[in-house]
PDB file of C-alpha atoms and ligand atoms in Angstrom:
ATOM      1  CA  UNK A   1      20.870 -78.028-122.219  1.00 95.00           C
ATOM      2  CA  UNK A   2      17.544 -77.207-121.771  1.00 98.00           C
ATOM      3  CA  UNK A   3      17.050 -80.250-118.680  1.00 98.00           C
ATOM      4  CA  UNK A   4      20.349 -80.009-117.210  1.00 98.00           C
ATOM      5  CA  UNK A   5      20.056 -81.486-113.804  1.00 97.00           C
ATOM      6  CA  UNK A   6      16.823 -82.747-114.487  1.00 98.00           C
ATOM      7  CA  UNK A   7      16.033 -86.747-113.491  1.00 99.00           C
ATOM      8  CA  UNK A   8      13.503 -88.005-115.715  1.00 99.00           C
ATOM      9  CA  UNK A   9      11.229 -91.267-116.288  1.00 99.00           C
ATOM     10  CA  UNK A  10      10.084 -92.727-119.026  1.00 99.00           C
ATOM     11  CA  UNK A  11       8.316 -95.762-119.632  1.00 99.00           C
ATOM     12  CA  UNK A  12       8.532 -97.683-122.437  1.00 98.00           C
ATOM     13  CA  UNK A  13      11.901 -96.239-124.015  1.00 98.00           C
ATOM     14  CA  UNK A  14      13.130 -99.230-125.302  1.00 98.00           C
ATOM     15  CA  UNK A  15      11.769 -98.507-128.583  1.00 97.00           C
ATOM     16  CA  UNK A  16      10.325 -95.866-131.136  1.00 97.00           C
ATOM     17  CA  UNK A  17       9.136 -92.629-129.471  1.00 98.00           C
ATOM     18  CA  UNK A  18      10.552 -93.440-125.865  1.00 98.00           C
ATOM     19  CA  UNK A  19      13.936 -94.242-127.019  1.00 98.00           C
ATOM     20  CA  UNK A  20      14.049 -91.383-129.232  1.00 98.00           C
ATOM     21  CA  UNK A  21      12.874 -88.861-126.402  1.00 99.00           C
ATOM     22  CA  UNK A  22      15.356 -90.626-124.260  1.00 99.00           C
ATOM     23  CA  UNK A  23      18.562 -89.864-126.409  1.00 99.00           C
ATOM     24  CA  UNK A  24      17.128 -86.093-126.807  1.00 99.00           C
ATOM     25  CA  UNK A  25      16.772 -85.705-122.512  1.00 99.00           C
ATOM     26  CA  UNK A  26      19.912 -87.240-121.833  1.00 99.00           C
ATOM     27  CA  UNK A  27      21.594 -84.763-124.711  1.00 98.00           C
ATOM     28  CA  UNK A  28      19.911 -81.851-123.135  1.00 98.00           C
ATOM     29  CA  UNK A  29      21.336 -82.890-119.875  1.00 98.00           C
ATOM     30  CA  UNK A  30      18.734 -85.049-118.062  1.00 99.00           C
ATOM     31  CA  UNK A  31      19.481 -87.958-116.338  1.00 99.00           C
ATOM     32  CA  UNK A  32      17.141 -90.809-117.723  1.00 99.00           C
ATOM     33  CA  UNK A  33      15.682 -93.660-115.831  1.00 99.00           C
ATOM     34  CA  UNK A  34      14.754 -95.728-118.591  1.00 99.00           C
ATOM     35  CA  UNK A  35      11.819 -98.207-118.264  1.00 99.00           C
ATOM     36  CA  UNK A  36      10.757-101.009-120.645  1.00 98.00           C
ATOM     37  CA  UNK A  37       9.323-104.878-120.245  1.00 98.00           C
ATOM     38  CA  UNK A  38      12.048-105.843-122.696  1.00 98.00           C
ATOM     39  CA  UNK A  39      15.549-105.429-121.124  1.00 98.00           C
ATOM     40  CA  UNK A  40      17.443-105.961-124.087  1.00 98.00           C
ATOM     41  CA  UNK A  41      15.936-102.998-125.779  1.00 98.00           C
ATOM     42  CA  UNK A  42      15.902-101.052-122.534  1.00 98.00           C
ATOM     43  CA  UNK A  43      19.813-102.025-122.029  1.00 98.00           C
ATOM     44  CA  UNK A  44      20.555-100.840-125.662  1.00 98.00           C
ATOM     45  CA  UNK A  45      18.736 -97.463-125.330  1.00 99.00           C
ATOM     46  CA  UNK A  46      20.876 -97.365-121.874  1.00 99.00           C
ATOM     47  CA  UNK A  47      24.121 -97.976-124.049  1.00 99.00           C
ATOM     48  CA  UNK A  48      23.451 -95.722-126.580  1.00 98.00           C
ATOM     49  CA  UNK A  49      23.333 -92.581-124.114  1.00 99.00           C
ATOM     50  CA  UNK A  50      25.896 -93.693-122.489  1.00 98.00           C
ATOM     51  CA  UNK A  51      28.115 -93.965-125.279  1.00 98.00           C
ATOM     52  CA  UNK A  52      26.799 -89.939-126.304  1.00 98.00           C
ATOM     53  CA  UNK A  53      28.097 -89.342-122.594  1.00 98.00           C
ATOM     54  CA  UNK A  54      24.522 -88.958-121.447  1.00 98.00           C
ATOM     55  CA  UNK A  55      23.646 -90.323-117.810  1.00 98.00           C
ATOM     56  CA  UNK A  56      20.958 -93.488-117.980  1.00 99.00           C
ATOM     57  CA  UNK A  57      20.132 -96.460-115.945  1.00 98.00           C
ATOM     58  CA  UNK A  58      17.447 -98.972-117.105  1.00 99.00           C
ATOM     59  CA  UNK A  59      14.906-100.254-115.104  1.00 99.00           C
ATOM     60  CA  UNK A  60      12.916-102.938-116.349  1.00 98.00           C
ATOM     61  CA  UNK A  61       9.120-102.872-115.206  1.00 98.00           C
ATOM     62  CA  UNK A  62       5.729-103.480-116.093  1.00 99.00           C
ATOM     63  CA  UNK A  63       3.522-100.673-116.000  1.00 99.00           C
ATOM     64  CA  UNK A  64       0.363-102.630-115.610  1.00 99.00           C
ATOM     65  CA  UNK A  65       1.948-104.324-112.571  1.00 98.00           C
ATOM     66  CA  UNK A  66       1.672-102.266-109.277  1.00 98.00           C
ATOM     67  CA  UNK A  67       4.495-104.066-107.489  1.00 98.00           C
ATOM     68  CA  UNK A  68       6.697-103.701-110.976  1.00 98.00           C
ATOM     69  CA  UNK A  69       5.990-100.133-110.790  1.00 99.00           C
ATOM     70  CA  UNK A  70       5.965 -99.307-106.860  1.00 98.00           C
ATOM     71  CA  UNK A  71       9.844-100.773-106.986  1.00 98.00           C
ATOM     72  CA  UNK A  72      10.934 -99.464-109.812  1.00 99.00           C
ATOM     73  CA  UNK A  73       9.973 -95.753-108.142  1.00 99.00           C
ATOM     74  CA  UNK A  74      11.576 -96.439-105.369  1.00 98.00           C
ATOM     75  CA  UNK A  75      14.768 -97.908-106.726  1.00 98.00           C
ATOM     76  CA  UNK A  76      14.809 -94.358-109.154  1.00 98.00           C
ATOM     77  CA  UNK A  77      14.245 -92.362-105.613  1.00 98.00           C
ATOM     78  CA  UNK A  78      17.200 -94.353-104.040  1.00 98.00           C
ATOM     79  CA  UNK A  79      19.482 -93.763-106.990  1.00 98.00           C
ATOM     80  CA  UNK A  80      18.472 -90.080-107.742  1.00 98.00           C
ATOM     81  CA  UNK A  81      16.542 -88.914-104.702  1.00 98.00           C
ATOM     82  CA  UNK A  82      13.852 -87.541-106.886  1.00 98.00           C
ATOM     83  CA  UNK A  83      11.978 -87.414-110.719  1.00 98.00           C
ATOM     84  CA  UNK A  84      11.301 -84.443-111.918  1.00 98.00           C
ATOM     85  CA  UNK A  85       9.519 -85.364-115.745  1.00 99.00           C
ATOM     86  CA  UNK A  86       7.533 -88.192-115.623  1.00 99.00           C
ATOM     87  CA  UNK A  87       7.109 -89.166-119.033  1.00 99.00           C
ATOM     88  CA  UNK A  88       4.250 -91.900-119.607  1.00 99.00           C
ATOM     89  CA  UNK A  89       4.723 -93.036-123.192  1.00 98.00           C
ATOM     90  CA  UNK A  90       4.382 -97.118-123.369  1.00 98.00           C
ATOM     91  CA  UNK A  91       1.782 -98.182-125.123  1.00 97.00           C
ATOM     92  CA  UNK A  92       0.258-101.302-127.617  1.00 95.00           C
ATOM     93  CA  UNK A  93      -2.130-101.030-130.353  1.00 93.00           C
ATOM     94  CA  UNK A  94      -5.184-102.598-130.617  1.00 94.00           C
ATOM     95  CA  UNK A  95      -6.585-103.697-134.335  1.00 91.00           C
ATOM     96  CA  UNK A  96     -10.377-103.835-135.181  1.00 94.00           C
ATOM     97  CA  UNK A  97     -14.187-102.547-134.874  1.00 97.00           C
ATOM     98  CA  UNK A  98     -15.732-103.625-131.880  1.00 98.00           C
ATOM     99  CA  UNK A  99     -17.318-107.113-132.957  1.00 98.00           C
ATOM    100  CA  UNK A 100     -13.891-108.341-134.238  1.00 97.00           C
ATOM    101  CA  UNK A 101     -12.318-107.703-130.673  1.00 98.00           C
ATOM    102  CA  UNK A 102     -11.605-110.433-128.454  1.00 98.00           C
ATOM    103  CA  UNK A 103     -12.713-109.752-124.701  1.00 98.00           C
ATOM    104  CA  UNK A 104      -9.332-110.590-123.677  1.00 98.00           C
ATOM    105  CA  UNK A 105      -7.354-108.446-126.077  1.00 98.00           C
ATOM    106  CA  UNK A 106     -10.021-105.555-125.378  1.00 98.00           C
ATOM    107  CA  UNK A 107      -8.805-105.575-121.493  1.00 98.00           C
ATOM    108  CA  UNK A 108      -4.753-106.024-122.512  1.00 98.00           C
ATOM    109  CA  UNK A 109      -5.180-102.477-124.373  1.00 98.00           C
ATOM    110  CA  UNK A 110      -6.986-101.098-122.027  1.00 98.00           C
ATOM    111  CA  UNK A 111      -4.761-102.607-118.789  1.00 98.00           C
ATOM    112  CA  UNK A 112      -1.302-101.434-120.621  1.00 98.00           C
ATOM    113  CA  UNK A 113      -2.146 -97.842-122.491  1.00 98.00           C
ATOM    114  CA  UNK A 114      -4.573 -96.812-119.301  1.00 99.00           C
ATOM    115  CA  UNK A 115      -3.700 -98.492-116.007  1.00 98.00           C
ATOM    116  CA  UNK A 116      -0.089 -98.052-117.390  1.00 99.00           C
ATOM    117  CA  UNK A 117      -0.675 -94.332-117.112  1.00 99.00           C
ATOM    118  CA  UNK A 118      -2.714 -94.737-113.696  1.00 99.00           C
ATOM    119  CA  UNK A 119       0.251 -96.956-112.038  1.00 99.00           C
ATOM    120  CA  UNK A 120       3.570 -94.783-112.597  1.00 99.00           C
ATOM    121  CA  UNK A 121       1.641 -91.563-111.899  1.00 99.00           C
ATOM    122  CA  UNK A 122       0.439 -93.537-108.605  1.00 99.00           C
ATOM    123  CA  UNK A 123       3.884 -93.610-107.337  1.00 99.00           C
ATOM    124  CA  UNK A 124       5.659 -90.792-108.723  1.00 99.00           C
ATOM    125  CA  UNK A 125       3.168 -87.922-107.884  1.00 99.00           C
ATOM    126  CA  UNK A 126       4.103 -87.897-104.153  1.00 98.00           C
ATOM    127  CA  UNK A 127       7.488 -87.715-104.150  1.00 98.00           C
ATOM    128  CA  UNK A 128       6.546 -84.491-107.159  1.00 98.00           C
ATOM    129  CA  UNK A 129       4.087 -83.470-104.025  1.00 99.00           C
ATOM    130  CA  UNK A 130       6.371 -83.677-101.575  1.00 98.00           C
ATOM    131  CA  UNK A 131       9.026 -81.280-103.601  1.00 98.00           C
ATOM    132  CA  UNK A 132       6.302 -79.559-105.188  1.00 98.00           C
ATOM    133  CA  UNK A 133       7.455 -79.138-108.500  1.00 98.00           C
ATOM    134  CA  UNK A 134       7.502 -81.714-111.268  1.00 98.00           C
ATOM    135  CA  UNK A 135       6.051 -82.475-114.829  1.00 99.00           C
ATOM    136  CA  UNK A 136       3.850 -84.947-115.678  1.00 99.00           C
ATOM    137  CA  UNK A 137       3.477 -85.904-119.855  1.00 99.00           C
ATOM    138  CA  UNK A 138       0.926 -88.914-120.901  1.00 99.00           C
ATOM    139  CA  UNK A 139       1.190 -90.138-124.108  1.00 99.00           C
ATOM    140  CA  UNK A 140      -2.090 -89.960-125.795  1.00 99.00           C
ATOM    141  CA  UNK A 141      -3.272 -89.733-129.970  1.00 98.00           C
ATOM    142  CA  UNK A 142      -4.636 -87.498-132.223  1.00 97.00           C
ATOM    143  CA  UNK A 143      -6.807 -90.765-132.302  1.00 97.00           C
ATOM    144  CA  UNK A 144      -8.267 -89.333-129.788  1.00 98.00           C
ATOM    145  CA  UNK A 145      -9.918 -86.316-131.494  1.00 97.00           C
ATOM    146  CA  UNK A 146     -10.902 -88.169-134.801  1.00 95.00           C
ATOM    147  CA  UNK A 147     -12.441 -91.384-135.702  1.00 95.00           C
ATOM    148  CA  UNK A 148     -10.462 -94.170-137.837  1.00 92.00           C
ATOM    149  CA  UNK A 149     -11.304 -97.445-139.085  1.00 91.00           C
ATOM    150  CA  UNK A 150     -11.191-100.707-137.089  1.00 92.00           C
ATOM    151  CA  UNK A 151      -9.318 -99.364-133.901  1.00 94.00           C
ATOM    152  CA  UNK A 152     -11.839 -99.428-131.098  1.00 98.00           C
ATOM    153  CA  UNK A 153      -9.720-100.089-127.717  1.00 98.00           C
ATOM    154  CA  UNK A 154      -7.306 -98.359-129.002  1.00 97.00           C
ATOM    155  CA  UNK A 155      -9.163 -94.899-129.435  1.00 98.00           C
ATOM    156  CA  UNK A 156     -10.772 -95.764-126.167  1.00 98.00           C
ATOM    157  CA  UNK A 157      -7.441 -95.749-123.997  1.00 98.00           C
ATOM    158  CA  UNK A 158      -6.128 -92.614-126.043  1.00 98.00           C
ATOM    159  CA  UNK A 159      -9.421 -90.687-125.181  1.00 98.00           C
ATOM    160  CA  UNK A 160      -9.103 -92.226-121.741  1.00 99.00           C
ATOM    161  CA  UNK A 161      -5.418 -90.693-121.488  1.00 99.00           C
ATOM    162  CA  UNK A 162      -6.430 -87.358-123.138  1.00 99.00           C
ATOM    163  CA  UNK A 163      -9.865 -86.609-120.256  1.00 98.00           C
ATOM    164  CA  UNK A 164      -7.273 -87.637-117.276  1.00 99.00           C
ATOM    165  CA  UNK A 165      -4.329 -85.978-118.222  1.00 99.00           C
ATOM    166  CA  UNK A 166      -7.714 -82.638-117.729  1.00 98.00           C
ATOM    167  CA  UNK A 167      -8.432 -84.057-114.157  1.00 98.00           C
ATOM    168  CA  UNK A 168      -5.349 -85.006-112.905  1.00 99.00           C
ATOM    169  CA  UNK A 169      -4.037 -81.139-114.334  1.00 98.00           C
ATOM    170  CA  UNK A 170      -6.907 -80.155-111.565  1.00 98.00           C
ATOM    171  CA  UNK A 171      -5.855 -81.862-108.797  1.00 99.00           C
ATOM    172  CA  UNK A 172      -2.177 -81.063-108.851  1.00 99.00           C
ATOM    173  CA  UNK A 173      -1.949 -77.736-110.144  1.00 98.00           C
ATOM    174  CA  UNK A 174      -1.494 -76.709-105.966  1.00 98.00           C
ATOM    175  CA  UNK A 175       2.044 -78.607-105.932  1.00 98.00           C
ATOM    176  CA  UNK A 176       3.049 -77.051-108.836  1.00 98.00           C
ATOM    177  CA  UNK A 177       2.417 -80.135-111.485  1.00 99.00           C
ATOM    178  CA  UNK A 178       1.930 -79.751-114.445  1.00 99.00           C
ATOM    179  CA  UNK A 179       0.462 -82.240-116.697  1.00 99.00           C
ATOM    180  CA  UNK A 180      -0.088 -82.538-120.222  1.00 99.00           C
ATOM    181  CA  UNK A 181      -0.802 -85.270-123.328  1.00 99.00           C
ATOM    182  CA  UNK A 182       1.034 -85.720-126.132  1.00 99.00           C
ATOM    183  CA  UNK A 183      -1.471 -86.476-129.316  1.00 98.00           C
ATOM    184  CA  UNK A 184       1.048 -87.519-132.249  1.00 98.00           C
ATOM    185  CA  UNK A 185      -0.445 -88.447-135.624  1.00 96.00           C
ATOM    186  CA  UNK A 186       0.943 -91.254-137.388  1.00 95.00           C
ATOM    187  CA  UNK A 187       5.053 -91.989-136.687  1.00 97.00           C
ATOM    188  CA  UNK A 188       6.948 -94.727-138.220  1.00 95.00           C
ATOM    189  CA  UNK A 189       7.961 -97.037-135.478  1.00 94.00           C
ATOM    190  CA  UNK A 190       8.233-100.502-134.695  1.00 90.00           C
ATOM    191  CA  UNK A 191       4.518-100.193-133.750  1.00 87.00           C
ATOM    192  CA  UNK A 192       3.137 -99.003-136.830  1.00 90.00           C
ATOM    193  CA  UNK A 193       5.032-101.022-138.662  1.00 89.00           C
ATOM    194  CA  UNK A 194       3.544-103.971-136.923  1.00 85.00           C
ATOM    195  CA  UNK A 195       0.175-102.393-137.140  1.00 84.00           C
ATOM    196  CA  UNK A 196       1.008-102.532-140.740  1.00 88.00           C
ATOM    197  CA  UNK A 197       1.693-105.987-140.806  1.00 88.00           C
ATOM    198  CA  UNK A 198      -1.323-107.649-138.364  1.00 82.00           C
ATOM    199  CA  UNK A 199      -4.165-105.019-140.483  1.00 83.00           C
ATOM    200  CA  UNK A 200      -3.496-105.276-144.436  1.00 88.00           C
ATOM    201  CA  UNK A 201      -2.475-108.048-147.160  1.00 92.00           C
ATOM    202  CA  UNK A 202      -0.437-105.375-148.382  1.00 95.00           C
ATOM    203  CA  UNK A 203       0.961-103.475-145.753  1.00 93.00           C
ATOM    204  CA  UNK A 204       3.135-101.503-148.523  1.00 93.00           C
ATOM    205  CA  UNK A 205       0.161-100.214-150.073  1.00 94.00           C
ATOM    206  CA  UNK A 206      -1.796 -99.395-146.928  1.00 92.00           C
ATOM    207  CA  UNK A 207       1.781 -97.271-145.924  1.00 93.00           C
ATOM    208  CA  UNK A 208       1.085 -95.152-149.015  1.00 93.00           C
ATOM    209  CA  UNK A 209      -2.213 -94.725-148.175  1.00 90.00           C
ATOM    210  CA  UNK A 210      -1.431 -93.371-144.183  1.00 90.00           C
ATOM    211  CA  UNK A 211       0.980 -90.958-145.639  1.00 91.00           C
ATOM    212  CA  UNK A 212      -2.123 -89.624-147.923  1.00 89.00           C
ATOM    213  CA  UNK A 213      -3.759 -89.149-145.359  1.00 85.00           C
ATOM    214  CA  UNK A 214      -1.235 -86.535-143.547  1.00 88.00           C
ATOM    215  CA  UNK A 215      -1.206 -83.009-144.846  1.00 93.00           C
ATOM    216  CA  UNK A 216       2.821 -83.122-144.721  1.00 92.00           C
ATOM    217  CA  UNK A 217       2.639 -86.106-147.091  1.00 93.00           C
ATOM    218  CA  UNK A 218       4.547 -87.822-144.935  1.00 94.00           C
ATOM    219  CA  UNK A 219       4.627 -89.982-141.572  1.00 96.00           C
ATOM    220  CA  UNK A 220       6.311 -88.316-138.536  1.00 97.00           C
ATOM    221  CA  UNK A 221       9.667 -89.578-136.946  1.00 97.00           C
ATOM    222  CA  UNK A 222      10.198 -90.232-133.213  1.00 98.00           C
ATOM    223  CA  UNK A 223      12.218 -87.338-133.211  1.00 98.00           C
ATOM    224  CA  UNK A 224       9.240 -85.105-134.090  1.00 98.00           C
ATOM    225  CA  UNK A 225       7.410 -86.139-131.190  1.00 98.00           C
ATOM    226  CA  UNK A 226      10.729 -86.385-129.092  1.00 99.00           C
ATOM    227  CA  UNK A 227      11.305 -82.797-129.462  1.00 99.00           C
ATOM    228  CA  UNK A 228       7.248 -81.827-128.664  1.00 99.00           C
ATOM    229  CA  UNK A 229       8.428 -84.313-125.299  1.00 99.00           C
ATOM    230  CA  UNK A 230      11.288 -81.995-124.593  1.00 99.00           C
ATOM    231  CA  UNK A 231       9.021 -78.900-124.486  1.00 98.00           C
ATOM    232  CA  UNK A 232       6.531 -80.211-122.342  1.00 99.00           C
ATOM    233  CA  UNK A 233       9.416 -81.440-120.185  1.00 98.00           C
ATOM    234  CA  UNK A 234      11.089 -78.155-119.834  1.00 98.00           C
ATOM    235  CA  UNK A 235      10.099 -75.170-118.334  1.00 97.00           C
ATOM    236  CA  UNK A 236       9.849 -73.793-121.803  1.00 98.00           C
ATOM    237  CA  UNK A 237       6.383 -74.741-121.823  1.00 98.00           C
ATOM    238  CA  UNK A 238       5.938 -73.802-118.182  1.00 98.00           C
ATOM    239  CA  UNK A 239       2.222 -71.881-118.697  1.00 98.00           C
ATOM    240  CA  UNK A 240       1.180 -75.442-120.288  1.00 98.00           C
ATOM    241  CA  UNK A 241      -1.291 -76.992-118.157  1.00 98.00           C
ATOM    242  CA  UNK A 242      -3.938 -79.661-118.851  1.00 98.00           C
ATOM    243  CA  UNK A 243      -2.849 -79.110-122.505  1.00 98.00           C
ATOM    244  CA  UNK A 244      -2.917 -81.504-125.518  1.00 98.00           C
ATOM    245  CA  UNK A 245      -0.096 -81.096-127.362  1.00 98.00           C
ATOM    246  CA  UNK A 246      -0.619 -82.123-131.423  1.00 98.00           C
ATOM    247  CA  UNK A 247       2.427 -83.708-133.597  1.00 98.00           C
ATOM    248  CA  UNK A 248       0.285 -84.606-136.248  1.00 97.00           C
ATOM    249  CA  UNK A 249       1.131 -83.709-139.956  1.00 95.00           C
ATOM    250  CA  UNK A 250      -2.501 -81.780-139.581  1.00 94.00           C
ATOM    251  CA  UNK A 251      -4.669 -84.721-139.397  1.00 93.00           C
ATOM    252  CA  UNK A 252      -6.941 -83.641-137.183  1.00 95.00           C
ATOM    253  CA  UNK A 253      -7.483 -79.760-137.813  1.00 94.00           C
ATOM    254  CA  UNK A 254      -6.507 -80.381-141.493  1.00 92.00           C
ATOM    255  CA  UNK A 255      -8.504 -82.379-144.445  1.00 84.00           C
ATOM    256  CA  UNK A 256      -6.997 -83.754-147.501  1.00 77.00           C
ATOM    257  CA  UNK A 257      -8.923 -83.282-150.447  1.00 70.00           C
TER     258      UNK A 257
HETATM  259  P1  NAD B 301       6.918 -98.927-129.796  1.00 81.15           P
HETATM  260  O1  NAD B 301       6.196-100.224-129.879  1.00 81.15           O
HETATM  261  O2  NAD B 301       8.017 -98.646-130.755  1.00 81.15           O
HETATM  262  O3  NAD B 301       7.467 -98.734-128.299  1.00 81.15           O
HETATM  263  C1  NAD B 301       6.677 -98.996-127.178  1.00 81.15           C
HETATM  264  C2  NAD B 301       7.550 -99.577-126.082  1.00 81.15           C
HETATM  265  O4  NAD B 301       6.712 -99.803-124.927  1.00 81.15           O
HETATM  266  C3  NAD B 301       8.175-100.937-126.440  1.00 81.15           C
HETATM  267  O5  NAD B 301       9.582-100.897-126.242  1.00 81.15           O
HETATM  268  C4  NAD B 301       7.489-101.918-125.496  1.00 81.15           C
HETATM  269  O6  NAD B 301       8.341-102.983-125.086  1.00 81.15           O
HETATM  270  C5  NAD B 301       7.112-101.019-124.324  1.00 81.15           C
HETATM  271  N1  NAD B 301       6.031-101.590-123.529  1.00 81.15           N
HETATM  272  C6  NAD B 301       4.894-102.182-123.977  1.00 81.15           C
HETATM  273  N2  NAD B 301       4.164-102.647-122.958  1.00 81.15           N
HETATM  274  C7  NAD B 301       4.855-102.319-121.828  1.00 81.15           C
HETATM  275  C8  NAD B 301       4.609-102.556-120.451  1.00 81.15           C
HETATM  276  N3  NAD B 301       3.511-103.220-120.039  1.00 81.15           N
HETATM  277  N4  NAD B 301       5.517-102.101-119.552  1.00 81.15           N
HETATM  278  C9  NAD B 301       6.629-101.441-119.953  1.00 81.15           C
HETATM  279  N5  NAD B 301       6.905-101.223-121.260  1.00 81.15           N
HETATM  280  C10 NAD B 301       6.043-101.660-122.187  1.00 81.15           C
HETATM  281  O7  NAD B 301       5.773 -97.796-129.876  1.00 81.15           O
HETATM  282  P2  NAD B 301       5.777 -96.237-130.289  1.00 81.15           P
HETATM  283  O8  NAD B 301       5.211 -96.109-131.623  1.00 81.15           O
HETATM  284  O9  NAD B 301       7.081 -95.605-129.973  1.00 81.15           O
HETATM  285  O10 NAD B 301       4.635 -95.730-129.288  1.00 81.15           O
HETATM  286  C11 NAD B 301       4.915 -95.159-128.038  1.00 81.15           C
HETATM  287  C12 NAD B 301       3.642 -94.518-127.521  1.00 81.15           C
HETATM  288  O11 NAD B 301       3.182 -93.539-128.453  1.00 81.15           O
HETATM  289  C13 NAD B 301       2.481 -95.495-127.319  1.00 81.15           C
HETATM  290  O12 NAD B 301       1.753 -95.131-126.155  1.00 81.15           O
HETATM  291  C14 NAD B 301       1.616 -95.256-128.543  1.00 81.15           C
HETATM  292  O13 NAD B 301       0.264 -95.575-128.321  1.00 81.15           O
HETATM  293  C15 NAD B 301       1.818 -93.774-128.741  1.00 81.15           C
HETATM  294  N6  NAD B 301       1.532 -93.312-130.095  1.00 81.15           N
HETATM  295  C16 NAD B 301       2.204 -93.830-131.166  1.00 81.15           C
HETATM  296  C17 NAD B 301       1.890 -93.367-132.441  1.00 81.15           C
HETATM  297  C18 NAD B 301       2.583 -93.908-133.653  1.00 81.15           C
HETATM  298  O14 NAD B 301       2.095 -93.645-134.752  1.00 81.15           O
HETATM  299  N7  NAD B 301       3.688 -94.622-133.517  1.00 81.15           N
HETATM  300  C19 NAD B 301       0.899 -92.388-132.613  1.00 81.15           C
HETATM  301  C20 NAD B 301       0.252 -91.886-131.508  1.00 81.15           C
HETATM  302  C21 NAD B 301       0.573 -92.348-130.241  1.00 81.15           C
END
């Protein structure tokens, strides 16, 4: 029970990583605020710890939305007085070089995967101030170490995550923050299977081809990154500060022949 009594948020746990990190908190003892835009997903994450015996409530709220944010904060505060593991994982992709973007799906990455980071730490960090103690995790890429084909916002927001997840370590290491980045590799998900779909004719072929690419051979699972999540949560990893944090099947320190 390695967050028992812990309250923790996470955004986008409706799905993939989030839900899977969710399950894992609440069965290490945490009680989860769950956040998502999409409340049936959110509700069934809810349901599912519930059913394990876990403790959840959903919240539904849009991380690029200030008011969306500010109230869902406050309505975790009234419920559970405080958050202790903020966990900033929602996130879209964003498909092709730079000429093939559209300025308006350039700023929708950009708004959700960055400003979605910017607007729950916002609101969070001074109630973690005011306690002085808390954890902070942002959900960056290994994308954001290495160059791949054809995903320009996208490896702009996950580089943008990875350098302010460094400052923000600065200026809250006095109230005893810490604050580190997740940088997973590929995971199968809803969101790289959809990646799949919108990028390649044949999306079975190009799945072959991303688990070449992996040393392991393989694609990760939510659960890998889930349990890297729990770490960083915990005060297992309490000399972790500013830290990126790789779940990666060695794709970026690792080359496949
Ligand atoms: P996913 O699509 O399965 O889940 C993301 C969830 O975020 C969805 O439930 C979605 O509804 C929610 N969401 C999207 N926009 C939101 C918003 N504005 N407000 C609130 N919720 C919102 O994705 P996933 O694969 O589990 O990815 C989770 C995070 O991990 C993302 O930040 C992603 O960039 C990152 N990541 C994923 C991979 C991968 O290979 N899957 C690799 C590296 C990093």
């Amino acid at each position: 029970m390695r967050l028992q009594g812990k309250v923790t948020l996470i955004t986008g746990s409706g799905s993939g990583i989030g839900k899977s990190s969710a399950l894992l908190f609440a069965k290490e003892g945490a009680a989860v605020i769950v956040n998502d835009l999409d409340e049936a997903r959110g509700n069934e994450t809810v349901k599912e710890i519930r059913d394990a015996g876990g403790e959840a409530v959903f919240i539904q709220a849009d991380v690029t939305d200030p008011e969306s944010v500010q109230s869902m904060v406050n309505q975790a505060i009234a419920k559970f007085g405080r958050i202790d593991v903020l966990f900033n994982n929602a996130g879209i992709s964003g498909v092709g070089a730079i000429h093939e973007v559209e300025p308006d799906a350039w700023d929708r990455v950009i708004n959700v995967n960055i400003r979605g980071v910017f607007l729950p730490c916002k609101y969070v960090l001074p109630h973690m101030m005011d306690r002085r103690e808390g954890s902070v995790i942002n959900m960056s890429s290994c994308i954001a170490e290495i160059g791949l084909a054809r995903r320009a916002s996208y490896s702009a927001t996950k580089g943008a995550v990875l350098a302010l997840t460094k400052s923000m370590q600065v200026d809250y290491a006095p109230y005893n923050i810490r604050v580190n980045a997740l940088l997973p590799g590929t995971i199968l998900t809803p969101f790289v299977e959809d990646y799949l779909r919108k990028s390649y004719d044949n999306p079975e072929e190009a799945y072959e081809g991303l688990k070449k690419r992996q040393l392991s051979g393989d694609l990760g699972r939510p659960d890998d990154v889930a349990k890297a999540a729990l770490f960083l949560a915990s005060d297992d990893s309490k000399f972790m500060m500013g830290s990126p944090l790789y779940i990666d099947g060695g794709v970026v320190f690792g080359k496949n022949a």
